[in-house]
XYZ file of C-alpha atoms in Angstrom:
138
model
C 31.757 182.059 294.909
C 33.754 178.922 296.138
C 35.854 180.725 298.605
C 35.727 181.151 302.172
C 35.170 184.873 304.208
C 36.346 185.926 307.011
C 35.970 188.891 309.505
C 39.972 188.057 311.273
C 42.498 187.849 310.098
C 45.437 184.527 311.556
C 48.517 186.049 311.802
C 49.653 183.956 308.872
C 46.819 185.873 306.885
C 48.237 189.224 308.587
C 51.203 188.579 306.775
C 49.686 187.717 303.671
C 48.320 190.863 303.367
C 51.677 193.039 303.942
C 52.823 191.127 300.477
C 49.803 191.514 298.853
C 50.170 195.152 299.734
C 53.429 195.767 299.166
C 52.478 193.969 295.308
C 50.215 197.249 294.748
C 51.833 201.120 294.257
C 49.291 202.983 296.651
C 50.651 200.505 299.369
C 54.008 199.000 298.827
C 56.172 199.596 301.629
C 53.838 199.291 304.774
C 55.557 197.305 306.715
C 53.914 194.608 309.353
C 53.629 196.014 312.811
C 51.796 198.785 311.009
C 49.275 196.824 309.125
C 48.750 194.663 312.334
C 47.930 197.710 314.757
C 45.603 199.163 311.524
C 43.570 195.949 310.870
C 43.206 195.829 315.436
C 41.620 199.804 314.635
C 39.824 199.020 311.873
C 35.870 198.929 312.447
C 35.218 196.350 310.038
C 37.388 193.983 307.885
C 36.322 191.598 305.483
C 38.497 189.012 303.434
C 38.686 186.096 301.349
C 40.219 182.820 301.410
C 41.253 180.014 299.205
C 39.744 177.088 300.957
C 42.354 174.334 301.934
C 45.275 176.652 301.984
C 43.682 179.789 304.038
C 45.643 181.907 301.437
C 44.783 185.469 301.898
C 43.757 186.494 298.229
C 41.072 189.341 298.776
C 40.981 192.505 301.541
C 38.820 195.316 302.245
C 38.741 197.823 305.852
C 36.300 199.810 306.796
C 36.214 202.798 309.504
C 32.614 204.279 310.455
C 30.520 205.768 313.352
C 28.089 203.118 312.538
C 25.992 206.548 312.009
C 26.489 208.659 308.784
C 29.939 207.540 307.287
C 31.296 204.501 306.770
C 34.959 205.223 304.773
C 36.129 201.929 302.659
C 39.865 201.605 302.517
C 42.073 198.525 300.837
C 40.240 196.255 298.685
C 42.730 194.353 296.960
C 42.126 191.275 294.991
C 45.603 188.700 294.314
C 46.199 189.233 290.894
C 45.476 186.003 289.965
C 41.943 185.894 291.514
C 41.100 189.210 289.709
C 38.213 188.529 287.183
C 36.695 186.109 289.141
C 34.304 189.277 291.184
C 36.188 189.255 294.107
C 36.669 193.503 294.248
C 32.525 193.127 294.324
C 32.118 190.973 296.572
C 34.375 192.478 299.380
C 32.100 195.479 298.168
C 28.758 193.540 298.881
C 29.964 192.425 301.841
C 30.406 195.745 303.392
C 26.881 197.276 302.420
C 25.836 194.458 302.969
C 26.743 193.920 307.035
C 23.944 194.328 309.072
C 26.721 196.285 311.841
C 26.989 198.917 308.854
C 23.043 199.247 307.578
C 22.464 202.449 309.608
C 25.720 204.755 307.667
C 24.290 206.497 306.122
C 27.263 207.498 302.978
C 29.933 205.483 302.399
C 32.641 207.215 300.598
C 36.104 205.658 299.360
C 39.258 206.455 297.388
C 39.633 204.770 293.648
C 42.151 205.665 290.481
C 40.009 207.188 287.662
C 39.864 203.545 286.009
C 38.106 201.973 289.068
C 35.565 204.780 289.343
C 32.726 202.442 286.834
C 33.797 199.150 288.632
C 31.794 201.548 292.240
C 29.431 203.019 289.423
C 27.702 200.136 289.665
C 26.957 200.454 293.536
C 26.058 204.280 293.082
C 28.912 205.771 294.314
C 29.518 208.715 293.142
C 32.823 211.193 292.063
C 30.544 214.122 292.363
C 30.667 215.399 295.307
C 29.466 219.348 294.946
C 31.654 221.502 296.019
C 33.607 219.264 298.481
C 37.652 219.003 298.090
C 39.970 216.348 299.031
C 42.663 217.488 301.248
C 45.596 215.991 302.867
C 47.759 216.463 306.024
C 50.985 214.822 305.538
C 52.112 214.829 309.591
C 55.895 213.872 309.368
């Protein structure tokens, strides 16, 4: 793969992340100050950039306690770069990160059409009696 990996984003790359987010239904409307704060408070981030331009073309982040749970969020690849295994590279980088080695369960949210993609790593939607719940704090 001819892309560079980063685990910190420059301000320019944060702006590029905001642009990436505006193109997806699930992240559209996120604003730069909130994105900056979100990245700063994530426990681990990973991005892929285009060499020469430093353009952010793929991103994911993890919130974790480093023992029991690691929640993977915002797995996103710029549309023009899809089909080049960057999504797989993001997940592999997270699962191979030494700081996350002791995490017992990685979890994520995904659309039904993405379930087969995540099955490749052993993610399962069969969680027994668990129910996904949400409180919207307004």
